[in-house]
Coordinates of C-alpha atoms and ligand atoms in Angstrom, one line a residue:
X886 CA 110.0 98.9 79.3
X887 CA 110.7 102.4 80.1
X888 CA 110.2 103.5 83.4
X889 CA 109.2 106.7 84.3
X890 CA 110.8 108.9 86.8
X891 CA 108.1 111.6 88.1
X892 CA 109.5 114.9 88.7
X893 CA 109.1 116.5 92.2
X894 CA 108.8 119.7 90.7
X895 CA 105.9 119.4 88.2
X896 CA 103.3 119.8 90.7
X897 CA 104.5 123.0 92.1
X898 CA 105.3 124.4 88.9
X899 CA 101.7 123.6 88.0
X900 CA 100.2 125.9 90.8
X901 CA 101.8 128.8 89.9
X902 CA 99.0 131.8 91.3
X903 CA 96.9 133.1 88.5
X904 CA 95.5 136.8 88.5
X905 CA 91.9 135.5 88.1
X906 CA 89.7 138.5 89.0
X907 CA 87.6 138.3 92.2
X908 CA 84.5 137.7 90.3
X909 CA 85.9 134.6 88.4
X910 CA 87.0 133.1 91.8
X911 CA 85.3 129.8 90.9
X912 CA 87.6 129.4 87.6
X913 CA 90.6 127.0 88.7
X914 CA 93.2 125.2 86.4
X915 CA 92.7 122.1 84.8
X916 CA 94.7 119.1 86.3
X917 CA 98.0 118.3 85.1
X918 CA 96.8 114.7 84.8
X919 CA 93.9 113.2 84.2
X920 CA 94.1 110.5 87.3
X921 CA 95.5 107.6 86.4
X922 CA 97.5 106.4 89.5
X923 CA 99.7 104.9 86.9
X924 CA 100.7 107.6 85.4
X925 CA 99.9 110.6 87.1
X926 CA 100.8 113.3 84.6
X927 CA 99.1 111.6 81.4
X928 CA 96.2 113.5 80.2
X929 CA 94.8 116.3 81.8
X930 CA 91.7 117.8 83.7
X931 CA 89.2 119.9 82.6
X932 CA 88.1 119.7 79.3
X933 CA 86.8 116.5 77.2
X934 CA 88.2 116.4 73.6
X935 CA 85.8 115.3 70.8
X936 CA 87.8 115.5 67.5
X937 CA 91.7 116.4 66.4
X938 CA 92.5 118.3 62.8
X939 CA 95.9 118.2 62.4
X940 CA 97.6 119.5 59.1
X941 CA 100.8 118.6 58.8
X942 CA 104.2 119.0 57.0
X943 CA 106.9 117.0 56.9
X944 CA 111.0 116.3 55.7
X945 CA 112.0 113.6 55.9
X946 CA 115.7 114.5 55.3
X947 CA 115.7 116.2 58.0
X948 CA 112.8 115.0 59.9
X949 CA 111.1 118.4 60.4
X950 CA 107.6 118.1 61.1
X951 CA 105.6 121.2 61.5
X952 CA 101.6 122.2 61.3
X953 CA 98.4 122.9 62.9
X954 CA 96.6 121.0 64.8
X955 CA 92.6 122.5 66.1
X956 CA 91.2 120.8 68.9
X957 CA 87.6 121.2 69.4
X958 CA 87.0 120.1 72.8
X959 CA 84.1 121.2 76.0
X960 CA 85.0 122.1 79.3
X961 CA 84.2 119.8 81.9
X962 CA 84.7 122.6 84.7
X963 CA 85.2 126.6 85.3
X964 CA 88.5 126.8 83.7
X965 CA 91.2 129.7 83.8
X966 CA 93.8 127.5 82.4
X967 CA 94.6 124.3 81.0
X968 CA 96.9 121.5 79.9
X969 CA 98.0 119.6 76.4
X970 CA 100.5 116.8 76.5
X971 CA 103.3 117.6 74.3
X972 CA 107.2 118.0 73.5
X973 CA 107.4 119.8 70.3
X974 CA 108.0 123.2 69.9
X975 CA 104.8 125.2 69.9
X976 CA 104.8 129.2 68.4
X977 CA 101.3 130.1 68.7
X978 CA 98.3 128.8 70.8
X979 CA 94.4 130.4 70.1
X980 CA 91.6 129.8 72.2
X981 CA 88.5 130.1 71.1
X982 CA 89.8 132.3 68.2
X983 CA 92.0 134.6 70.4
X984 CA 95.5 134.1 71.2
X985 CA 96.3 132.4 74.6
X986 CA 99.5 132.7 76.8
X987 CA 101.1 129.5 77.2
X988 CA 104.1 127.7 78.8
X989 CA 105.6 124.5 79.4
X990 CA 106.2 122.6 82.4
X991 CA 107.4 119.0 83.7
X992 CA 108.4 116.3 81.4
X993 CA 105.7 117.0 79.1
X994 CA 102.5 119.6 79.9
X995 CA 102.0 122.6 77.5
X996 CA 100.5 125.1 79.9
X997 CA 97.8 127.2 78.2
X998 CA 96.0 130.5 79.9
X999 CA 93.4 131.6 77.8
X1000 CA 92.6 135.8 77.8
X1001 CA 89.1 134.5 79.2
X1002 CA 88.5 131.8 81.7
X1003 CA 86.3 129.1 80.5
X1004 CA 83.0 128.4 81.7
X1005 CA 82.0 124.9 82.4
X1006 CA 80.1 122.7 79.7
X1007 CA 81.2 125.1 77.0
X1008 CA 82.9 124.0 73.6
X1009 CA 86.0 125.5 72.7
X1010 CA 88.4 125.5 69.7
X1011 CA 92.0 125.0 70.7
X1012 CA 94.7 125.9 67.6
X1013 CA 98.3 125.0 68.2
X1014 CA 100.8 125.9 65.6
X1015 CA 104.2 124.2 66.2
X1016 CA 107.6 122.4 64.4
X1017 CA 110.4 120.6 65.8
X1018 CA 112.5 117.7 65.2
X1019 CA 110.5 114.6 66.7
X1020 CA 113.8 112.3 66.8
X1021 CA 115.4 115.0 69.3
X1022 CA 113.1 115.1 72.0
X1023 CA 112.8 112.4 74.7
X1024 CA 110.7 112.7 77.8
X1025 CA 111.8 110.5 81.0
X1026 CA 114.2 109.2 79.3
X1027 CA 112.5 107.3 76.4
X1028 CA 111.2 108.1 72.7
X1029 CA 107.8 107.0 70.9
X1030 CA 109.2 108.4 67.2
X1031 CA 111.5 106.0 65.3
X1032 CA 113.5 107.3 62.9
X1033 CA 113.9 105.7 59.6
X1034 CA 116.4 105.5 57.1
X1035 CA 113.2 107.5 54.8
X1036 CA 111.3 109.0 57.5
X1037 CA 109.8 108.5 61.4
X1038 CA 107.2 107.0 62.9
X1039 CA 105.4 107.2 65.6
X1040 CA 103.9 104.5 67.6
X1041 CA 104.0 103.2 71.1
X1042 CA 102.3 102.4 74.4
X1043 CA 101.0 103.7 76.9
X1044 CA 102.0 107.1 75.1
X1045 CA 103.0 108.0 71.3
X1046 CA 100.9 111.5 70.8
X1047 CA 103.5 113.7 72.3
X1048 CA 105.9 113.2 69.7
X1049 CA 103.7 114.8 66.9
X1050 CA 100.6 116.5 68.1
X1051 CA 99.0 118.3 71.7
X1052 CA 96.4 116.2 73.5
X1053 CA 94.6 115.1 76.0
X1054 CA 96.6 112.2 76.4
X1055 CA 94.5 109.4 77.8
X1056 CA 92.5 106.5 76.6
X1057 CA 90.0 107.8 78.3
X1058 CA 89.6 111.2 76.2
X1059 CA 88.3 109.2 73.1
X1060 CA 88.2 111.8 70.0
X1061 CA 87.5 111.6 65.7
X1062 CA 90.7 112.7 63.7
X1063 CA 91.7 113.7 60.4
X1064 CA 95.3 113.8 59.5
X1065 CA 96.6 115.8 56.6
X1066 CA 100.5 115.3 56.1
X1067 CA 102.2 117.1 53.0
X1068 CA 105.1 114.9 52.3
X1069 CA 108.0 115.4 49.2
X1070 CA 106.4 113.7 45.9
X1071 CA 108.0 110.1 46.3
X1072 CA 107.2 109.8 50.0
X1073 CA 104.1 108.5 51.4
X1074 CA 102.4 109.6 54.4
X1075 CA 100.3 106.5 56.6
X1076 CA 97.4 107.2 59.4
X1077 CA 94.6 105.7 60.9
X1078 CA 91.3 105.0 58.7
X1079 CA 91.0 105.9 55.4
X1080 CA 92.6 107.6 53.1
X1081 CA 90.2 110.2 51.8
X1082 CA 92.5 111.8 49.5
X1083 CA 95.6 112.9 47.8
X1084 CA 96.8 115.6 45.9
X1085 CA 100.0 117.2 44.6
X1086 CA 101.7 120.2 44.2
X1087 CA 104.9 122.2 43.2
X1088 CA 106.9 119.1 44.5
X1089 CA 105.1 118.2 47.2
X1090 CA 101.9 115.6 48.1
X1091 CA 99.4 115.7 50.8
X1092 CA 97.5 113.1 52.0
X1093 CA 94.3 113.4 53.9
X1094 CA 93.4 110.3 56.4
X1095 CA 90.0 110.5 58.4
X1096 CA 89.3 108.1 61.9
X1097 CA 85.6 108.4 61.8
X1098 CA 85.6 106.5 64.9
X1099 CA 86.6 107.4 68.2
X1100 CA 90.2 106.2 69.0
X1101 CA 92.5 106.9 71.8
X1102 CA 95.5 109.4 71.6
X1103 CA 98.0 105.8 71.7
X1104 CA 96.1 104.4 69.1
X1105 CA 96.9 107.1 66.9
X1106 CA 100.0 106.5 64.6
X1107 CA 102.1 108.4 62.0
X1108 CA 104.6 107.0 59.7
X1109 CA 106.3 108.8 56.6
X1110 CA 108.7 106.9 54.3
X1111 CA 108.9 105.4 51.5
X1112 CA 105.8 102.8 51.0
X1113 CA 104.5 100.4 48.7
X1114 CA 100.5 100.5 49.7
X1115 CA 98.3 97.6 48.8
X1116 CA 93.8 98.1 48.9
X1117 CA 91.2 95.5 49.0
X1118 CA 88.4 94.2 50.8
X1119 CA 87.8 91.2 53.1
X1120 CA 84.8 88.6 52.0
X1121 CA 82.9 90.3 55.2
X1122 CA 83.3 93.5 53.7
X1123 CA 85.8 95.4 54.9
X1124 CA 88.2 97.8 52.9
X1125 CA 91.8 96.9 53.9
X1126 CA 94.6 99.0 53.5
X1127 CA 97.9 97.9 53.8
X1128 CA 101.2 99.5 53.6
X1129 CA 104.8 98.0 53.4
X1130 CA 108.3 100.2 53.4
X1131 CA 109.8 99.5 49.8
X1132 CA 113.3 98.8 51.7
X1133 CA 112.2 95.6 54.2
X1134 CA 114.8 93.8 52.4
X1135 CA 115.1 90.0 53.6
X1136 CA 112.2 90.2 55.1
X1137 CA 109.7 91.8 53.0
X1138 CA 108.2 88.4 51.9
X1139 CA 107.8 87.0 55.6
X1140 CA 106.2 90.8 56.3
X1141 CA 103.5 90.5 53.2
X1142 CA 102.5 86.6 53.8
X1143 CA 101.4 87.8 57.0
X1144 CA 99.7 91.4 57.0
X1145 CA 98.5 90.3 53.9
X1146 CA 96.0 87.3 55.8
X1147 CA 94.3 91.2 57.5
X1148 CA 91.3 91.0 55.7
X1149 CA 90.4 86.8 55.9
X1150 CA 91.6 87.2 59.8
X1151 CA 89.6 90.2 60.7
X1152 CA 86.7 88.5 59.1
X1153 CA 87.5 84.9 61.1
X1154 CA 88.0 87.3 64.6
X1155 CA 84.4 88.8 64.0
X1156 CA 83.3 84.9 64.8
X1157 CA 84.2 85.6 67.7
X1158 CA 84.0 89.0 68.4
X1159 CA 81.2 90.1 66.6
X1160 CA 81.0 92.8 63.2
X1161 CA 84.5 94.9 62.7
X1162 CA 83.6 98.3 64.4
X1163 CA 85.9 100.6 62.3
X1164 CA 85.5 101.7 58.6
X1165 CA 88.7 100.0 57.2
X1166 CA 91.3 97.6 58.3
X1167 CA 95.0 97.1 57.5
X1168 CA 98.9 97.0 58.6
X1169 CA 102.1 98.9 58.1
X1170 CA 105.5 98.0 58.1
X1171 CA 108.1 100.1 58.7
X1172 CA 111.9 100.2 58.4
X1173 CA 112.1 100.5 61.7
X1174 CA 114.4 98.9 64.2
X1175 CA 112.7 98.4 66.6
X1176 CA 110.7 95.1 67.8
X1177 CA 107.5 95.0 68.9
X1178 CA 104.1 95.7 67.3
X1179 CA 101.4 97.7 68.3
X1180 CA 97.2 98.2 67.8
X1181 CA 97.1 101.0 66.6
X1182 CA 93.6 101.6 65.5
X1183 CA 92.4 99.9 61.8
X1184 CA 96.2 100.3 61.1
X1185 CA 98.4 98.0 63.0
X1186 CA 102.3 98.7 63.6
X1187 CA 104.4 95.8 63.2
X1188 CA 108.5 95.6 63.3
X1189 CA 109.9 93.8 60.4
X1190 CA 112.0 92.0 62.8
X1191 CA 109.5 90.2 63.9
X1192 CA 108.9 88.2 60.2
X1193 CA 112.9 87.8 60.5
X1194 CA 111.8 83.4 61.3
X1195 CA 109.3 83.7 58.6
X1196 CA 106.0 84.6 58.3
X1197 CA 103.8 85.3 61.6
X1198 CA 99.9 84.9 61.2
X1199 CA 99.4 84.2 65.3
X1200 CA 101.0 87.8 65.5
X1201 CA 98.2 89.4 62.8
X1202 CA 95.6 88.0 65.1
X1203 CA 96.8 89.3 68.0
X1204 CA 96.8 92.8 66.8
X1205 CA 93.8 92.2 65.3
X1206 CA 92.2 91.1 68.5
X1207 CA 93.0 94.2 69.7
X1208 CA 90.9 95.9 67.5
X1209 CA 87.8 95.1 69.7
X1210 CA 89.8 94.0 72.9
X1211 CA 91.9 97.7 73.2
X1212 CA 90.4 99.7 70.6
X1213 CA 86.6 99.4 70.2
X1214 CA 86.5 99.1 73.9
X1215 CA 89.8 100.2 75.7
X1216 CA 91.6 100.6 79.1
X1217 CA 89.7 103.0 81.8
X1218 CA 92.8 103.0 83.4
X1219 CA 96.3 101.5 82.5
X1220 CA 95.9 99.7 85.4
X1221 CA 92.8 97.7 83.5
X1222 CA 95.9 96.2 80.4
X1223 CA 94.7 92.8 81.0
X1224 CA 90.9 93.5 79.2
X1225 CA 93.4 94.1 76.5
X1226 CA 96.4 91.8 76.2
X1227 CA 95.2 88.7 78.3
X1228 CA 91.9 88.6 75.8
X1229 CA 94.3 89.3 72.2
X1230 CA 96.4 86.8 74.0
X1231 CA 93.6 84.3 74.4
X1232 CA 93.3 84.9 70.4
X1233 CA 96.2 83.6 69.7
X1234 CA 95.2 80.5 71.4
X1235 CA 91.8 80.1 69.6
X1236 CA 94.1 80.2 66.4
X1237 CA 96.3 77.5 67.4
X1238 CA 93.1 75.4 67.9
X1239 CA 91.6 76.2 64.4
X1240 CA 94.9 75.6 62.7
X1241 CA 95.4 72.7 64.5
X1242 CA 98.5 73.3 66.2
X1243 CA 96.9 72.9 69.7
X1244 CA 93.9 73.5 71.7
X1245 CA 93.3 76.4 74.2
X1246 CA 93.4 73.5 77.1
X1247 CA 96.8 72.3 75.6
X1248 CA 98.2 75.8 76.0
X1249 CA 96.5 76.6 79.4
X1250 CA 98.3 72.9 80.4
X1251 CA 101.2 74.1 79.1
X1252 CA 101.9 77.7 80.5
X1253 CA 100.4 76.2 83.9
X1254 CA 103.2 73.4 84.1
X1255 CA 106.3 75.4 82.4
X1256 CA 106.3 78.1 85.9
X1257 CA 106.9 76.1 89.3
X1258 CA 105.2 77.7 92.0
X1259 CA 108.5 79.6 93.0
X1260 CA 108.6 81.3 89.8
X1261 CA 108.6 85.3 89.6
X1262 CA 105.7 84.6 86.7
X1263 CA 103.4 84.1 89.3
X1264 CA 104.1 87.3 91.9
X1265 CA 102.3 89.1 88.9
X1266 CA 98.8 90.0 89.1
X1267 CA 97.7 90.4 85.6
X1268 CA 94.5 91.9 87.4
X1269 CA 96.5 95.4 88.3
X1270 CA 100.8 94.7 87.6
X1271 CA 101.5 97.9 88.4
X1272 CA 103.5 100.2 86.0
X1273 CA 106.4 98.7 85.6
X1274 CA 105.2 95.4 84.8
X1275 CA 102.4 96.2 82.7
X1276 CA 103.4 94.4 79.3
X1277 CA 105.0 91.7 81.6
X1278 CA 105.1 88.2 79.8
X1279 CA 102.5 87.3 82.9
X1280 CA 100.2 89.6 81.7
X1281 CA 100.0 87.9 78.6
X1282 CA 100.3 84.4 79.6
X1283 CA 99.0 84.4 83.0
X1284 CA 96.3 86.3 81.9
X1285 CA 95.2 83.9 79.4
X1286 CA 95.5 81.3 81.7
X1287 CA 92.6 83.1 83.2
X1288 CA 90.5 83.4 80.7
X1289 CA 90.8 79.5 79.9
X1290 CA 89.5 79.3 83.9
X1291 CA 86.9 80.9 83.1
X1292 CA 85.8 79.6 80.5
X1293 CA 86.1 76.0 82.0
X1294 CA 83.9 77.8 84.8
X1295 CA 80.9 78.7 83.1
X1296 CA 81.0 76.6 79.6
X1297 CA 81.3 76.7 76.3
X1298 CA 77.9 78.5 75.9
X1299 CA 78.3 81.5 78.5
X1300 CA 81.8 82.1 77.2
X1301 CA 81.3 82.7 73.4
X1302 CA 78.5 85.0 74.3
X1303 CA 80.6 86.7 76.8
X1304 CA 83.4 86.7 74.6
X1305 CA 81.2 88.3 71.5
X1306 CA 78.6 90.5 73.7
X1307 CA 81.4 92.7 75.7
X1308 CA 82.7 94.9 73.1
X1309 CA 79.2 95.8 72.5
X1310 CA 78.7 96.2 75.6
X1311 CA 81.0 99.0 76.1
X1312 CA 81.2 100.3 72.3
X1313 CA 83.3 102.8 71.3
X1314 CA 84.1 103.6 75.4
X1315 CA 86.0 102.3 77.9
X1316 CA 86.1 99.8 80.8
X1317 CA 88.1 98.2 83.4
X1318 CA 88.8 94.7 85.0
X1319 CA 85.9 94.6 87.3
X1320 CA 83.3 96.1 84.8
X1321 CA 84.3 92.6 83.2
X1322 CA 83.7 90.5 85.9
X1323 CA 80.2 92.1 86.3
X1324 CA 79.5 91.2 82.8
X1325 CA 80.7 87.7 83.1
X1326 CA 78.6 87.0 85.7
X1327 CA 75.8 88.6 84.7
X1328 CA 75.7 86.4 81.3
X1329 CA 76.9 83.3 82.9
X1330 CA 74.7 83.6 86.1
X1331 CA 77.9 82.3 88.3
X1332 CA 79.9 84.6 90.9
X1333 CA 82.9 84.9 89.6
X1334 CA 84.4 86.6 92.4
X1335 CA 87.0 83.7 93.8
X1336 CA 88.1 83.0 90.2
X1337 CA 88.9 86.4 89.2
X1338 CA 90.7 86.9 92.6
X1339 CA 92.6 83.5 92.4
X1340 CA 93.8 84.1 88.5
X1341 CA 94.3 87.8 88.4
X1342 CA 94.9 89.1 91.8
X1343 CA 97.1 86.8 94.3
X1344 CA 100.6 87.2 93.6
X1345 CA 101.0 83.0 93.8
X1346 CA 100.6 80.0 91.9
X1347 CA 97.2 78.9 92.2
X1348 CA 97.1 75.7 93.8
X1349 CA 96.0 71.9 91.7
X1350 CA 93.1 71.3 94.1
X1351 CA 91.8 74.9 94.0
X1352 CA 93.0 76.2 90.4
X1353 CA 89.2 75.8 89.8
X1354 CA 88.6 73.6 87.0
X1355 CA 91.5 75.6 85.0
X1356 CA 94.3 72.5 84.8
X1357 CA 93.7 68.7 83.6
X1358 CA 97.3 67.6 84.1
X1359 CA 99.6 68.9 86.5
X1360 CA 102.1 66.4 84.8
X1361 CA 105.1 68.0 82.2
X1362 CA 103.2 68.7 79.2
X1363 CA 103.9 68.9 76.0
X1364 CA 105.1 71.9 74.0
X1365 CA 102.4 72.8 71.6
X1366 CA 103.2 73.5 67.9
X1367 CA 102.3 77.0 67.8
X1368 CA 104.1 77.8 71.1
X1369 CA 107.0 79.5 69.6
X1370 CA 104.9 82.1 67.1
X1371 CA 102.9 83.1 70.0
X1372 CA 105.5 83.6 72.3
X1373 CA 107.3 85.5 69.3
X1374 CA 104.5 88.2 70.1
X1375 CA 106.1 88.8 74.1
X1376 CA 108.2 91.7 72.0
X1377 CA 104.9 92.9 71.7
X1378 CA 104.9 96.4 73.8
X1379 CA 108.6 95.1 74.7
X1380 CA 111.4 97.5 74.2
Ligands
LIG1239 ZN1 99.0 93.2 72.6

C-alpha cells in the first residue's frame, strides 16, 4: 500500500488572503478536501460536480497526453475560489466562460480564483486545458498511471483521476462522463461504458466512450495500447465489452477464459444482487506489470499476472461484485471499504458453494480456525482499519467472516433480501457501515448492534462461546478447494 505523508504546509498555503471586496465578504474558498478523515486533502469543498467532458490526445511513444476537460458543476457555497485534484500540467483554466487565475499547491490541489466569486447554488462551467507526461509525476511518493510497453493506464484506489484529468476527487462527488481520446491509427483507446463512436483522421483515431451513469472519480479508468476488443451480450441482456492487450503473451489464454465468463457471471451475480445497474459490462487487460485488479466501473482492470496459474473465474466475480457493492452504491467515506470488499469478498464465497468447491460455512470455518487468537489478523477492525490498513487481507477475510455471522444471525430468508434490497436501497449514491447495519436490522427485525461490534469493530478474536452463531467447529478445518483462487484476489488493491 502506499502511505501518504501529509504535508505541513498545504494548509497554510491554502489560506493565502484573497482581495475579495467588502461587499463579497461572505465569499470564502472552497476546502482543500472534501472531509474524509482518511484522507484529508482528497476532493474538495464547495462545489458538487454533475458530469466530466474530457477530450483527449494521446502518444503513446512518448506518453504525452494532452486535452480539455469542462466540468459542469454547482456551488454548494459563496465561493471566491476553489479546488481540482490534479498533477498535470495545466495552461489555461475558464470559469464560467472567462479565464480564471489559478495555482497549484500541496501534493496535489489546482488552486482556481475565478474574476467573479461564485454565489451559492449556482452552476458553473469549469474548462481546463492541460498536457504532461503522466508516467513522470508522482504525488506522496506513489503513481496511479502504468506505463506500458504500447501506452499507460490509469487505474487505482483510493485515487487514479489525478493522473489524467481535474476533479473533485471523492466518491462522494458522483458525476456522468464522456471520454474522447484521439490515439495513432493502430492504437486503441479503452474507458468506462460504451463506446459511442469512432472515427479517423489524417493518421489519427478518436474514440468517444460515454458513463451514462454516475461513477466515482476512482472508478474512472483510462488505458491506451494496443487492444484486441471483443462485443456481445449476456443472456440477461447486457452488452459486454471486453478488451485484451494483443502482447499478453503466456498468458493471454488464462486472461480470455476468465474475462470472457463477464457476461454469464454478471447475469448469475444479479441473483443475488438484483438487475445490472449500468448500460454495458466488460474487462480489460493490460500489459501492465503490475498486480492487482480493480472495479472500475462496467470496465474492470485486471493484471495479467494474475491468470499467470491459469485461468481465475473467483477473481471475475469479485470485480463483478463490485459493480453493485462499490460502484452502484459506494464508500461515504474510505473509512466505510468494508460495504465494499467484505461483500465482493463474500461473492467469492457464494461461488465456491455453486461450483461446488465449498460452502460459505466451510470457508467461514476455515478463515476462523487458520488465525489463533494472537494473530495480528484479528487487531483489524474491518468496520473502520484505518488508512494504512484499508485493503488489509482482514478486510477481506475478516470481513466476510462477518457477513457469514450475520447471515447465521438472521437466516437464510432476511439475508438474501438484505443482500439484494441494499444496492437499491442506496442507488446510484453512497453509504457507509452503519447505514448498513440500519438496513439489516430493519429487514431482518433483529438488533444487530453486538454482532456488528464483535465482527467489525474489536480489535480481537471473537471468542467460541460468544462468536454468535458464526463458527460450527473450532477444530482444524479443512482447506477448501477454491481457497487458493480466492486468496489469489488479496493482490487485489495490493501494491
Ligand atoms: Zn475488491
Amino acid at each position: 500500500m502506499h502511505r501518504r505523508i501529509i504535508a505541513p504546509g498545504a494548509l497554510a498555503a491554502a489560506s493565502v488572503l484573497l482581495a475579495i471586496p467588502a461587499s463579497a465578504a461572505s465569499y470564502t474558498p472552497g476546502a482543500p478536501g472534501i472531509g474524509d478523515p482518511y484522507y484529508p486533502y482528497y476532493g474538495n469543498g464547495g462545489y458538487d460536480v454533475s458530469h466530466y467532458d474530457l477530450r483527449l490526445q494521446y502518444q503513446p511513444k512518448t506518453d504525452e497526453l494532452q486535452g480539455t476537460a469542462t466540468i459542469l458543476a454547482k456551488t454548494t457555497q459563496d465561493l471566491s475560489r476553489f479546488d481540482l485534484d490534479f498533477l498535470l500540467d495545466v495552461s489555461e483554466v475558464r470559469v464560467n466562460g472567462t479565464k480564471a487565475a489559478f495555482t497549484t499547491s500541496g501534493e496535489h490541489e489546482l488552486v482556481v480564483t475565478p474574476k467573479t466569486p461564485l454565489a451559492k447554488g449556482t452552476p458553473v462551467t469549469i474548462v481546463v486545458r492541460y498536457s504532461g507526461v503522466p508516467s513522470a509525476k508522482s504525488a506522496y511518493g506513489f503513481t496511479s498511471w502504468h506505463r506500458t510497453p504500447d501506452g499507460g493506464v490509469a487505474a487505482n484506489e483510493p485515487e487514479a483521476a489525478w493522473w489524467w484529468f481535474p476533479s473533485n476527487d471523492h466518491p462522494t462527488d458522483k458525476a456522468t462522463y464522456d471520454v474522447s481520446v484521439s490515439v495513432p491509427d493502430g492504437t486503441q483507446a479503452i474507458s468506462n461504458g460504451t463506446l459511442q463512436s469512432t472515427s479517423s483522421k489524417l493518421g489519427w483515431t478518436r474514440y468517444n466512450w460515454r458513463q451514462n451513469k454516475p461513477q466515482a472519480t476512482y472508478l474512472a479508468t483510462l488505458a491506451l495500447g494496443r487492444f484486441d476488443i471483443t462485443t456481445g451480450t449476456s443472456d440477461g441482456g447486457v452488452p459486454v465489452i471486453n478488451a485484451y492487450s494483443k502482447d499478453l503473451g503466456d498468458n493471454e489464454g488464462a486472461a480470455r477464459a476468465s474475462v470472457e465468463r463477464t457476461g454469464e457471471l454478471v447475469d448469475w451475480l444479479s441473483g443475488y444482487f438484483g438487475p445490472y445497474p449500468f448500460s454495458s459490462v466488460g474487462g480489460y487487460v493490460p500489459n501492465t506489470t503490475t498486480s492487482y485488479a480493480l472495479e472500475t466501473q462496467t470496465r474492470v482492470f485486471y493484471s495479467p499476472r494474475q491468470f499467470a496459474n491459469g485461468a481465475n473465474t473467483s477473481l471475475v466475480v469479485h470485480e463483478l461484485a463490485h459493480q453493485w457493492y462499490g460502484d452502484y452504491v459506494s464508500v461515504k467515506g474510505w473509512k466505510d471499504i468494508w460495504v465494499n470488499e467484505g461483500f465482493a469478498r463474500y461473492a467469492q464465497w457464494l461461488w465456491s458453494e455453486h461450483e461446488g468447491e465449498g460452502t460459505a460455512q466451510e470457508l467461514a470455518d476455515y478463515v476462523y480456525a487458520s488465525h489463533p487468537a494472537d494473530d495480528a489478523f484479528w487487531t483489524i477492525a474491518p468496520g473502520d482499519p484505518g488508512p494504512d490498513n484499508q485493503f488489509a487481507g482482514a478486510v477481506y477475510d475478516r470481513g466476510a467472516l462477518a457477513i457469514q455471522a450475520l447471515r447465521n444471525e438472521i437466516g437464510d430468508d432476511a439475508f438474501f433480501a438484505v443482500l439484494k434490497g441494499w444496492p437499491k436501497e442506496h442507488a446510484y449514491g453512497n453509504a457507509s457501515v452503519a447505514d448498513f447495519q440500519r438496513y439489516a436490522e430493519r429487514v431482518s427485525g433483529k438488533p444487530l448492534a453486538a454482532l456488528f461490534d464483535t465482527w467489525l469493530f474489536q480489535p480481537e478474536k471473537p471468542a467460541a462461546p460468544s462468536a454468535r452463531a458464526l463458527v460450527k467447529t473450532t477444530a482444524a478445518v479443512a482447506q477448501p478447494k477454491s481457497w487458493k483462487k480466492i486468496e489469489a484476489t488479496n493482490s487485489v488493491h495490493e501494491h
